[in-house]
Coordinates of C-alpha atoms and ligand atoms in Angstrom, one line a residue:
M623 CA 0.1 -0.1 0.0
T624 CA 1.6 3.4 -0.8
F625 CA 1.5 5.7 1.8
A626 CA 4.0 9.1 2.5
V627 CA 6.0 10.3 4.8
H628 CA 6.7 14.2 5.4
G629 CA 9.7 15.6 6.5
L630 CA 12.2 18.8 5.6
P631 CA 14.0 19.0 2.8
V632 CA 17.4 19.2 2.8
A633 CA 19.0 18.0 -0.5
R634 CA 17.3 18.4 -3.4
G635 CA 16.4 15.8 -6.4
I636 CA 14.6 12.6 -6.8
A637 CA 15.9 9.3 -5.7
I638 CA 14.2 5.9 -6.2
G639 CA 15.5 3.0 -5.0
R640 CA 15.0 0.0 -2.2
A641 CA 14.9 0.9 1.7
V642 CA 18.2 0.3 3.4
L643 CA 17.6 0.6 7.5
V644 CA 19.5 1.5 10.1
V645 CA 18.0 1.0 13.2
S646 CA 19.3 2.8 16.1
S647 CA 19.5 -0.1 18.9
R648 CA 20.6 0.6 22.6
I649 CA 23.9 -0.3 21.9
D650 CA 25.8 2.2 19.5
V651 CA 27.0 0.0 16.2
A652 CA 29.1 1.1 13.2
H653 CA 27.2 0.7 10.3
Y654 CA 29.6 -0.2 7.2
F655 CA 30.1 -2.5 3.8
I656 CA 32.5 -5.3 4.2
K657 CA 34.5 -6.2 1.1
P658 CA 33.3 -9.6 -0.5
E659 CA 36.6 -11.1 0.9
E660 CA 35.5 -10.6 4.9
V661 CA 32.4 -12.4 4.5
E662 CA 33.8 -15.2 5.9
T663 CA 35.6 -12.9 8.9
E664 CA 32.5 -11.3 9.5
I665 CA 30.4 -14.6 9.7
D666 CA 33.2 -15.9 11.8
R667 CA 33.2 -12.8 14.3
V668 CA 29.3 -13.7 14.7
R669 CA 29.7 -17.5 15.2
M670 CA 32.5 -17.1 17.8
A671 CA 30.2 -14.2 19.8
R672 CA 27.5 -16.7 19.8
N673 CA 29.6 -19.6 21.3
A674 CA 30.8 -17.2 23.8
V675 CA 27.5 -16.0 25.1
A676 CA 26.3 -19.5 24.4
D677 CA 29.0 -20.4 27.3
E678 CA 28.2 -17.4 29.4
L679 CA 24.3 -18.5 29.4
A680 CA 25.4 -21.8 30.4
K681 CA 27.1 -20.9 33.3
L682 CA 24.4 -18.9 34.7
Q683 CA 22.5 -21.9 34.0
A684 CA 24.5 -24.0 36.2
S685 CA 24.6 -22.0 38.8
V686 CA 21.2 -21.5 38.7
A687 CA 20.3 -24.9 38.7
L688 CA 22.8 -25.0 41.9
M689 CA 20.5 -22.3 43.9
G690 CA 17.6 -22.9 46.3
P691 CA 14.1 -21.7 45.0
N692 CA 14.6 -18.7 47.5
D693 CA 17.5 -17.2 45.7
A694 CA 16.9 -18.4 42.2
P695 CA 13.2 -18.4 41.1
H696 CA 11.9 -21.1 38.7
E697 CA 11.1 -18.2 36.3
L698 CA 14.9 -17.5 36.0
A699 CA 16.2 -21.0 34.7
A700 CA 13.5 -20.8 32.3
L701 CA 14.3 -17.2 31.4
L702 CA 17.8 -18.4 30.6
E703 CA 16.1 -21.6 28.8
V704 CA 14.4 -19.0 26.4
H705 CA 17.6 -17.1 26.0
Q706 CA 19.7 -19.7 24.6
M707 CA 17.1 -20.7 22.6
L708 CA 16.8 -17.3 20.7
L709 CA 20.4 -17.4 20.3
Q710 CA 20.3 -20.1 18.3
D711 CA 17.3 -19.4 16.5
E712 CA 17.1 -19.9 12.9
A713 CA 15.4 -16.6 12.3
L714 CA 17.9 -14.6 13.9
T715 CA 21.0 -16.5 12.7
G716 CA 19.8 -16.9 9.4
G717 CA 18.6 -13.0 8.7
V718 CA 22.3 -12.2 10.2
K719 CA 24.0 -14.1 7.7
H720 CA 21.7 -13.1 5.0
W721 CA 22.9 -9.7 5.6
I722 CA 26.5 -10.0 5.7
T723 CA 26.5 -12.4 2.7
D724 CA 24.5 -10.9 0.1
R725 CA 24.0 -7.2 1.1
L726 CA 27.6 -7.0 2.9
Y727 CA 26.8 -5.1 5.9
N728 CA 29.1 -5.5 8.9
A729 CA 28.4 -7.7 11.4
E730 CA 26.4 -5.7 14.0
W731 CA 24.9 -3.8 11.3
A732 CA 23.6 -7.4 10.0
L733 CA 22.4 -8.4 13.7
T734 CA 20.8 -5.0 14.6
T735 CA 18.8 -5.2 11.2
Q736 CA 17.7 -8.2 11.8
L737 CA 17.0 -8.0 15.3
E738 CA 14.1 -5.0 13.8
I739 CA 12.8 -7.4 11.6
I740 CA 12.5 -10.0 14.4
A741 CA 11.2 -7.4 16.6
R742 CA 8.4 -6.2 14.1
Q743 CA 7.3 -9.8 14.0
F744 CA 6.8 -10.3 17.6
D745 CA 4.8 -6.8 17.8
E746 CA 2.5 -8.1 15.9
M747 CA 1.6 -11.7 17.5
E748 CA -1.7 -12.2 19.4
D749 CA 0.0 -13.6 22.7
E750 CA 0.9 -11.9 24.8
Y751 CA 3.6 -14.0 26.5
L752 CA 5.4 -14.3 22.9
R753 CA 4.5 -10.4 22.5
E754 CA 7.1 -9.9 25.6
R755 CA 9.8 -12.5 24.7
K756 CA 11.2 -9.1 22.0
A757 CA 12.5 -8.1 25.0
D758 CA 14.6 -11.4 25.8
L759 CA 15.5 -11.3 21.8
E760 CA 17.0 -7.5 22.7
Q761 CA 18.9 -8.3 25.4
V762 CA 20.5 -11.7 23.6
V763 CA 21.7 -9.7 20.8
E764 CA 23.1 -6.9 23.1
R765 CA 25.1 -9.7 25.1
L766 CA 26.2 -10.5 21.1
L767 CA 27.0 -7.0 20.3
H768 CA 28.9 -6.8 23.5
R769 CA 31.1 -9.9 22.7
M770 CA 31.9 -8.6 19.2
K771 CA 33.3 -5.9 20.7
G772 CA 36.6 -5.3 19.9
T773 CA 36.6 -7.9 17.3
A774 CA 36.0 -5.7 14.1
A775 CA 37.8 -5.8 11.6
V776 CA 39.1 -2.4 10.1
L777 CA 36.9 -0.4 8.6
A778 CA 36.6 -0.9 5.0
P779 CA 34.8 2.1 3.3
S780 CA 34.4 0.3 -0.2
P781 CA 30.4 -0.3 -1.5
P782 CA 29.0 -3.5 -2.8
R783 CA 29.2 -3.9 -6.4
R784 CA 25.6 -3.0 -7.2
K785 CA 24.9 -2.3 -10.8
R786 CA 22.4 0.6 -11.7
P787 CA 19.2 -0.7 -13.2
A788 CA 19.5 -2.0 -16.8
A789 CA 17.2 0.7 -18.2
E790 CA 17.6 3.7 -16.3
E791 CA 14.7 5.5 -18.4
D792 CA 12.4 2.9 -17.6
D793 CA 9.7 4.4 -15.9
D794 CA 9.5 1.1 -13.7
P795 CA 12.4 0.6 -12.3
T796 CA 10.5 -2.0 -9.3
A797 CA 10.0 -4.1 -12.3
G798 CA 12.0 -7.7 -11.7
D799 CA 13.6 -8.6 -8.6
G800 CA 15.2 -5.3 -7.8
I801 CA 18.4 -6.8 -6.6
D802 CA 20.5 -4.8 -8.7
A803 CA 18.2 -1.1 -7.9
P804 CA 19.8 1.8 -6.2
L805 CA 19.7 2.0 -2.7
V806 CA 18.5 4.5 -0.4
L807 CA 19.0 5.1 3.1
I808 CA 16.7 5.0 5.7
A809 CA 17.7 5.6 9.8
H810 CA 16.4 7.1 12.7
D811 CA 19.5 9.4 13.1
L812 CA 23.1 9.2 11.7
S813 CA 26.3 10.3 13.4
P814 CA 28.1 12.2 11.8
A815 CA 31.3 9.6 12.0
D816 CA 28.1 7.7 9.8
M817 CA 27.6 10.0 7.5
L818 CA 31.2 10.4 6.6
Q819 CA 31.5 6.0 6.3
F820 CA 28.1 6.4 4.1
K821 CA 29.6 9.0 2.0
K822 CA 31.8 7.0 0.5
S823 CA 29.2 4.5 -0.3
V824 CA 26.9 3.6 -2.9
F825 CA 23.1 5.0 -1.6
A826 CA 20.9 7.0 -4.1
G827 CA 19.2 8.5 -1.0
F828 CA 18.5 9.4 2.1
V829 CA 16.1 9.6 4.9
T830 CA 16.3 10.2 9.0
D831 CA 13.2 10.6 11.5
V832 CA 15.5 13.3 13.4
G833 CA 17.2 16.5 12.3
G834 CA 16.4 20.2 11.4
R835 CA 17.3 21.9 8.2
T836 CA 20.7 23.0 9.3
S837 CA 21.4 19.9 11.7
H838 CA 24.8 18.6 10.6
T839 CA 23.6 15.5 9.7
A840 CA 21.8 17.8 7.3
I841 CA 24.7 19.6 5.9
V842 CA 26.6 16.1 5.4
A843 CA 23.8 14.7 3.5
R844 CA 24.0 18.2 1.2
S845 CA 27.4 16.9 0.9
M846 CA 26.9 14.0 0.0
D847 CA 24.7 15.3 -3.0
I848 CA 22.1 13.0 -3.1
P849 CA 18.6 14.0 -2.7
A850 CA 17.9 13.8 1.7
V851 CA 14.8 14.3 3.9
V852 CA 15.6 14.6 7.6
G853 CA 12.8 15.1 10.2
A854 CA 10.7 12.7 9.2
R855 CA 9.9 11.2 12.5
T856 CA 8.9 7.9 12.4
A857 CA 10.0 6.9 8.7
S858 CA 12.4 4.5 10.4
Q859 CA 9.2 2.6 11.8
L860 CA 7.5 2.8 9.0
V861 CA 9.5 1.6 5.9
R862 CA 10.8 -1.7 6.3
Q863 CA 13.9 -3.3 4.7
D864 CA 13.9 -3.6 1.2
D865 CA 10.4 -1.2 0.4
W866 CA 10.8 0.8 -2.6
V867 CA 10.7 4.4 -1.8
I868 CA 10.8 7.9 -3.4
I869 CA 12.6 10.4 -1.6
D870 CA 11.6 13.9 -3.0
G871 CA 14.2 16.0 -1.9
D872 CA 12.6 19.0 -3.3
A873 CA 9.2 18.9 -1.4
G874 CA 10.5 16.9 1.6
V875 CA 8.2 13.7 0.8
V876 CA 9.1 9.9 0.9
I877 CA 6.7 7.9 -0.7
V878 CA 7.1 4.4 0.0
D879 CA 6.0 1.5 -1.6
P880 CA 4.8 3.7 -4.9
S881 CA 2.0 3.2 -7.9
P882 CA 3.2 2.3 -10.7
I883 CA 1.3 6.1 -11.8
I884 CA 3.5 7.7 -9.1
L885 CA 6.4 6.0 -10.1
A886 CA 6.5 7.2 -13.7
E887 CA 5.5 10.9 -12.5
Y888 CA 8.6 10.8 -10.1
G889 CA 10.5 9.4 -13.1
F890 CA 9.5 12.2 -15.4
K891 CA 10.7 14.6 -12.6
Q892 CA 14.0 13.0 -11.7
R893 CA 14.5 13.3 -15.4
Q894 CA 13.6 16.9 -15.5
G895 CA 16.4 17.6 -12.6
D896 CA 19.0 15.8 -14.7
L897 CA 18.6 17.7 -17.6
E898 CA 18.6 21.0 -15.2
R899 CA 22.1 20.0 -13.6
G900 CA 23.3 19.6 -17.7
R901 CA 22.3 23.1 -18.2
L902 CA 23.6 24.4 -14.8
A903 CA 26.9 22.4 -15.8
R904 CA 27.8 24.8 -18.7
L905 CA 28.4 27.8 -16.1
R906 CA 31.2 25.8 -14.7
H907 CA 33.8 28.0 -16.4
K908 CA 32.1 31.0 -16.8
P909 CA 33.3 33.7 -14.2
A910 CA 31.2 34.7 -11.9
V911 CA 30.2 38.2 -12.6
T912 CA 27.0 40.3 -12.2
L913 CA 25.3 42.3 -15.3
D914 CA 26.8 45.4 -13.9
G915 CA 30.4 43.8 -13.7
Q916 CA 30.9 43.2 -10.1
R917 CA 33.4 40.1 -9.5
V918 CA 31.8 37.8 -7.0
E919 CA 33.7 34.7 -5.2
L920 CA 32.0 31.4 -5.0
L921 CA 33.8 29.3 -2.7
A922 CA 33.4 25.8 -1.5
N923 CA 32.1 24.3 2.0
I924 CA 34.0 21.0 2.3
E925 CA 34.8 18.2 5.3
M926 CA 37.4 15.8 4.2
P927 CA 40.7 16.6 1.8
E928 CA 39.3 14.7 -0.9
D929 CA 36.4 16.9 -0.9
T930 CA 38.7 19.5 -2.9
V931 CA 37.5 17.3 -6.1
G932 CA 34.2 18.2 -6.2
A933 CA 35.2 21.5 -5.5
V934 CA 37.4 22.2 -8.0
K935 CA 35.2 20.6 -10.5
A936 CA 32.4 22.8 -9.4
G937 CA 34.2 26.1 -10.4
A938 CA 35.1 26.8 -6.8
V939 CA 37.8 29.5 -6.5
G940 CA 38.7 28.6 -3.2
V941 CA 37.3 26.8 -0.1
G942 CA 35.8 29.2 2.1
L943 CA 35.1 26.7 5.0
F944 CA 37.0 23.5 5.9
R945 CA 35.0 22.1 8.5
S946 CA 37.9 19.9 10.1
E947 CA 36.3 18.5 12.9
F948 CA 35.7 15.6 10.8
L949 CA 38.8 14.7 10.8
F950 CA 38.6 13.9 14.3
M951 CA 35.4 12.1 14.2
G952 CA 34.4 8.5 14.1
R953 CA 37.8 7.3 14.9
E954 CA 37.4 5.0 17.4
S955 CA 35.2 2.6 15.0
Q956 CA 38.3 3.1 12.9
H957 CA 40.2 1.8 15.7
Q958 CA 42.7 4.7 15.0
T959 CA 44.1 6.8 18.1
R960 CA 41.8 8.7 19.3
L961 CA 42.6 12.0 18.1
P962 CA 44.7 12.8 15.0
D963 CA 48.3 14.1 15.7
E964 CA 50.3 17.0 14.2
E965 CA 52.1 15.4 11.1
E966 CA 48.2 13.2 10.4
Q967 CA 47.1 16.7 10.1
Y968 CA 49.4 18.5 8.6
Q969 CA 49.4 15.9 5.7
A970 CA 45.3 16.2 5.4
Y971 CA 45.8 19.9 5.7
K972 CA 48.4 19.8 2.7
R973 CA 46.7 17.3 1.0
A974 CA 43.5 20.3 0.8
V975 CA 45.8 22.9 0.3
E976 CA 47.2 20.5 -3.0
G977 CA 43.6 19.6 -4.1
M978 CA 43.1 23.3 -4.5
Q979 CA 46.1 23.8 -6.9
G980 CA 47.0 27.0 -5.9
M981 CA 43.6 29.0 -4.7
P982 CA 43.3 29.6 -0.9
V983 CA 42.0 27.1 1.6
T984 CA 40.1 28.5 4.5
I985 CA 40.6 25.8 7.5
R986 CA 38.4 26.3 10.8
T987 CA 39.6 24.8 13.7
I988 CA 37.6 21.8 15.4
D989 CA 34.1 22.2 16.1
V990 CA 33.0 19.5 18.0
G991 CA 30.5 19.4 20.7
A992 CA 26.5 20.3 20.7
D993 CA 25.5 17.7 18.0
K994 CA 29.2 16.8 16.5
P995 CA 29.9 14.7 19.1
L996 CA 33.7 13.6 18.9
D997 CA 33.0 9.7 19.7
G998 CA 30.1 9.1 17.2
K999 CA 27.5 9.6 20.2
A1000 CA 25.2 12.6 20.7
V1001 CA 25.3 13.8 23.1
S1002 CA 23.0 13.0 25.8
K1003 CA 20.6 15.3 26.6
Q1004 CA 20.6 14.1 30.6
E1005 CA 24.4 14.9 30.8
H1006 CA 24.2 18.3 29.3
L1007 CA 20.8 19.9 29.4
N1008 CA 21.5 22.9 26.6
P1009 CA 24.6 21.2 24.4
A1010 CA 24.5 24.0 21.8
L1011 CA 25.0 26.9 24.4
G1012 CA 27.8 24.1 26.2
L1013 CA 31.8 23.1 25.8
R1014 CA 31.8 23.6 22.0
A1015 CA 34.0 24.9 19.0
I1016 CA 36.8 27.3 19.9
R1017 CA 35.3 26.8 23.8
W1018 CA 36.3 23.6 23.5
S1019 CA 39.7 24.4 21.9
L1020 CA 40.6 26.2 24.8
A1021 CA 39.6 23.9 27.5
D1022 CA 42.0 21.8 25.8
P1023 CA 45.4 24.1 24.6
A1024 CA 47.4 20.9 23.9
M1025 CA 45.1 19.7 21.2
F1026 CA 44.5 22.9 19.7
L1027 CA 48.2 23.7 19.8
T1028 CA 48.6 20.6 17.9
Q1029 CA 45.9 21.9 15.4
L1030 CA 47.5 25.0 15.3
R1031 CA 51.1 23.7 14.6
A1032 CA 49.5 21.5 11.4
I1033 CA 47.7 24.2 10.2
L1034 CA 50.6 26.4 10.3
R1035 CA 52.8 24.0 8.8
A1036 CA 50.9 22.9 5.9
A1037 CA 50.7 26.9 5.5
A1038 CA 54.2 26.4 3.6
H1039 CA 52.5 24.8 0.7
G1040 CA 49.8 27.4 -0.2
E1041 CA 47.6 30.2 1.2
I1042 CA 45.9 29.0 3.9
H1043 CA 43.0 31.2 5.8
L1044 CA 42.8 30.1 9.3
L1045 CA 39.3 30.7 10.7
I1046 CA 38.1 30.3 14.8
P1047 CA 34.5 29.4 15.4
M1048 CA 32.1 30.7 18.1
L1049 CA 33.9 33.5 19.3
A1050 CA 32.0 35.5 21.7
H1051 CA 34.4 37.2 24.2
V1052 CA 37.3 39.3 23.7
S1053 CA 38.9 37.1 26.4
E1054 CA 38.7 34.1 24.3
I1055 CA 40.3 36.3 20.9
R1056 CA 43.3 36.9 23.3
Q1057 CA 43.8 33.4 24.2
T1058 CA 43.4 32.3 21.0
L1059 CA 45.9 34.8 19.2
S1060 CA 48.1 34.0 22.3
L1061 CA 48.2 30.1 21.4
I1062 CA 48.4 31.0 17.8
D1063 CA 51.7 32.5 18.5
F1064 CA 52.5 30.1 20.9
A1065 CA 52.1 27.5 18.5
R1066 CA 54.4 29.7 15.8
S1067 CA 57.2 29.7 18.6
E1068 CA 56.9 25.9 19.6
L1069 CA 58.0 25.5 15.5
D1070 CA 60.4 27.9 15.8
S1071 CA 62.3 26.5 18.5
R1072 CA 62.1 22.8 16.4
G1073 CA 63.3 24.8 13.3
A1074 CA 60.2 23.4 11.2
V1075 CA 58.9 25.2 8.6
Y1076 CA 55.8 26.5 8.6
G1077 CA 53.7 29.8 6.6
K1078 CA 51.8 32.6 7.5
V1079 CA 48.1 32.5 7.4
K1080 CA 45.6 35.4 7.3
L1081 CA 43.2 35.3 10.2
G1082 CA 39.6 35.5 10.6
A1083 CA 36.8 34.9 12.7
M1084 CA 33.1 33.2 12.4
I1085 CA 30.4 35.5 13.1
E1086 CA 27.8 33.0 14.6
I1087 CA 26.6 34.2 18.0
P1088 CA 24.9 37.6 18.1
A1089 CA 27.2 38.7 20.6
A1090 CA 29.6 38.9 18.1
A1091 CA 27.8 40.2 15.5
L1092 CA 27.1 43.4 17.9
T1093 CA 30.4 43.7 19.1
L1094 CA 32.0 43.7 15.5
K1095 CA 34.7 46.2 15.7
T1096 CA 36.2 44.3 18.4
F1097 CA 36.4 41.8 15.7
L1098 CA 37.7 43.9 13.3
K1099 CA 40.4 44.9 15.6
Y1100 CA 42.1 41.7 15.6
F1101 CA 41.3 39.5 12.4
D1102 CA 41.7 40.2 9.2
F1103 CA 38.4 39.0 7.5
L1104 CA 35.0 37.4 8.8
S1105 CA 32.9 34.9 7.7
I1106 CA 29.0 34.5 8.5
G1107 CA 27.7 31.3 10.1
T1108 CA 24.2 31.7 9.6
N1109 CA 23.5 28.0 10.7
D1110 CA 24.6 29.3 13.9
L1111 CA 23.6 32.5 14.2
I1112 CA 20.2 31.7 13.3
Q1113 CA 19.9 29.2 16.1
Y1114 CA 21.4 31.6 18.6
T1115 CA 19.7 34.8 17.8
L1116 CA 16.0 32.9 17.5
A1117 CA 16.9 30.6 20.6
I1118 CA 16.2 27.7 17.9
D1119 CA 17.9 24.1 18.0
R1120 CA 18.7 23.5 14.8
A1121 CA 18.6 20.1 15.0
D1122 CA 15.5 19.8 16.9
E1123 CA 13.0 19.3 14.0
A1124 CA 10.2 20.0 16.3
V1125 CA 10.8 23.6 16.3
A1126 CA 12.4 23.7 12.9
H1127 CA 9.1 25.5 11.5
L1128 CA 10.7 28.6 13.7
Y1129 CA 14.3 28.3 12.2
D1130 CA 13.7 31.4 10.2
P1131 CA 16.9 32.5 8.4
A1132 CA 15.0 35.8 6.6
H1133 CA 13.9 37.0 10.2
P1134 CA 14.3 40.2 10.4
A1135 CA 16.4 40.2 13.6
V1136 CA 18.9 37.7 11.6
L1137 CA 18.9 39.8 8.4
R1138 CA 19.7 42.8 10.6
L1139 CA 23.0 41.1 12.4
V1140 CA 23.9 40.1 8.7
A1141 CA 23.3 43.0 7.2
D1142 CA 25.4 44.8 9.9
T1143 CA 28.5 42.8 9.5
I1144 CA 28.5 42.8 5.6
A1145 CA 28.6 46.9 5.9
E1146 CA 31.2 47.4 8.7
C1147 CA 34.0 45.2 7.1
R1148 CA 33.2 46.5 3.9
R1149 CA 33.5 50.5 5.8
Q1150 CA 36.7 49.0 7.2
G1151 CA 37.7 47.6 3.7
K1152 CA 38.4 43.6 5.3
S1153 CA 37.0 41.0 3.3
V1154 CA 33.7 39.1 4.8
A1155 CA 32.1 36.0 3.4
V1156 CA 28.9 33.8 4.1
C1157 CA 29.1 30.2 4.9
G1158 CA 26.3 28.8 6.3
E1159 CA 23.6 27.3 4.4
M1160 CA 22.4 30.3 3.6
A1161 CA 24.9 31.3 1.2
G1162 CA 24.5 28.2 -0.9
D1163 CA 20.3 28.9 -0.9
V1164 CA 19.5 30.8 -4.2
A1165 CA 16.5 32.3 -2.1
F1166 CA 18.8 34.6 -0.6
T1167 CA 21.6 35.4 -3.4
R1168 CA 20.2 38.4 -4.6
L1169 CA 19.2 39.8 -1.2
L1170 CA 23.0 38.9 0.2
L1171 CA 24.6 40.8 -3.2
G1172 CA 22.0 43.7 -2.3
L1173 CA 23.4 43.9 1.3
G1174 CA 26.8 44.4 -0.6
L1175 CA 28.4 40.6 -0.1
R1176 CA 30.6 39.8 -2.5
S1177 CA 32.1 35.9 -1.3
F1178 CA 29.9 33.2 -0.8
S1179 CA 30.7 30.1 0.2
M1180 CA 28.8 26.7 0.4
H1181 CA 28.3 23.2 -0.9
P1182 CA 29.8 22.5 -4.0
S1183 CA 26.8 21.4 -5.8
R1184 CA 25.1 24.5 -4.9
I1185 CA 27.8 26.7 -6.4
L1186 CA 26.4 26.3 -10.2
A1187 CA 23.0 27.2 -8.9
V1188 CA 23.9 30.3 -7.2
K1189 CA 26.6 31.7 -10.1
Q1190 CA 23.4 31.3 -12.2
E1191 CA 21.1 33.9 -10.0
V1192 CA 24.7 36.4 -9.8
L1193 CA 25.3 36.5 -13.6
R1194 CA 21.4 37.8 -13.5
A1195 CA 22.0 40.3 -10.9
D1196 CA 22.3 44.2 -11.4
T1197 CA 24.0 44.7 -7.8
G1198 CA 22.9 48.8 -8.6
K1199 CA 19.0 47.7 -8.3
L1200 CA 19.7 44.9 -5.5
E1201 CA 20.9 47.5 -3.2
E1202 CA 18.1 49.8 -2.9
W1203 CA 15.7 46.7 -3.0
A1204 CA 17.7 45.6 -0.2
K1205 CA 17.1 48.0 2.2
G1206 CA 13.5 47.4 1.8
V1207 CA 13.5 43.4 2.6
L1208 CA 15.2 44.9 5.7
E1209 CA 12.7 47.5 6.7
S1210 CA 9.7 45.1 6.1
D1211 CA 8.2 43.5 9.3
D1212 CA 8.0 40.4 7.1
P1213 CA 11.1 40.0 4.6
A1214 CA 10.1 36.5 3.8
S1215 CA 7.1 37.4 2.0
V1216 CA 9.1 40.1 0.2
L1217 CA 11.5 37.8 -1.2
A1218 CA 9.1 35.1 -2.1
G1219 CA 7.4 38.1 -4.1
N1220 CA 10.8 39.1 -6.0
Ligands
LIG1409 C1 27.2 28.0 10.2 O1 27.1 27.9 11.6 O2 26.8 28.7 9.8 C2 28.5 27.2 9.9 C3 28.6 27.4 8.5 O3 29.3 26.5 11.0 P1 28.9 24.7 11.5 O4 27.4 24.7 10.2 O5 29.7 24.2 11.2 O6 28.5 25.2 12.5
LIG1410 MG1 28.4 27.2 13.3

């Protein structure tokens, strides 16, 4: 039966494919594809864990048998018996083997997937006693997962070999058995670390239950450049493994089990999107100059050095934001040291510089905390009531100077290989600015005393806290350039958690207060002859291109996939005319409707 689930559109386009479910279990597990030659090893890991758990349960059963009825009630022995049965049950073992062998899931992913399938069958049972056995199954799987900890092979990022559907033009991709169909990812949530794993994968689109429009899940989704919907609430409970799914990344709709008529309609839309992309591709080598001759800098936001390939391909004239924290995340599951050392970071920054072939690279120092935890687990709300207001970004770095100095030394050394701009996130206080600058000096002196080679860097601050936007003169005294992080500026101005889909409707980039802070920042920088960019999602949203140009912005940094669409807007713009119009937008108490009408 066809049904639709609504969420927030975060990455455009249409994807049609078979659902791959990443379920969240009580134990945080890594999800990745293994290589075909690793199938046996992975099955062995499950087998060994099963044997170990069987022994563990047998020992418990033996000790229970020795106890009297007062110490160990009769039910306990029965329960252990049930656990042994569930452990050996063919539905569990056969299913897990299937996901590993046929889908190349790692063992933990296979186990949690099969757990979810059997758990749903339990939920549908009439008999209450049987329904309650779901909790036992969960406990058994948790025991297995605990046993498997530390036995994982090194992560294998290579995706499974899956052919694309034979006839891409076919209006009914669901024809046939669908074994070679595109895959779409459906998850409750994905940690940024999981996202990085999947970035190297085969998925044609993805959906998560949680997340706001500019949550980091959404940002990495956008960087995967595949249609995506977040905040789809119950999608991961309603969609089953292998269901056919259409993801409409323009409208934020997920259609499950579509009828042939719906499929034909979306197949058509998909082809229209491809044609539009083809048209935009012709702008790649055109300089971004407005009708009245204003040159506009279109820069790329990247997460990994390898993303520079896509940035150059999209015609970026530099990197405006390298979110360096992604080098630090998800390392535990990859059996790497907790944090990358100076040499590893230096090599990564150098690769980014080289990848940009002489164009400047803006490296933002680590911005972890809030919804970007280091170890892949979301910061528990109980532990930190307001993680977005807590130890995050520069606050984190200043609290761990050894880690920060390591990063600074690596960046300064990489600057010997090309133009690097060093960008500091989330500054608000002059004391933080001073501490940061003195640590940068200290990093230089450490390199000097070692005789290490390093280069000059331009220093910039992100304006993403209203307090910073209201004290620009202080910032401009200390920094060479500013970069407006609209994602956080909106979050902190409107008191809306950017990761919380429940308040996503109030997350409004066109709120007059937000526009005022953005406008003032651009104006003050221009007055003082300092460069200023916008590197939040607003920069890649064509609904705001003309307004930002009208406010005097000439430097936009966005995901590479947005560059050509923004360039098209730039080429059609006349900044002389836009300046007057932008003033009107700023004066309006409902800028969104003025923007929509223009
Ligand atoms: C921002 O806040 O706008 C920004 C670019 O930084 P991030 O999205 O990584 O917080
Ligand atoms: Mg930010």
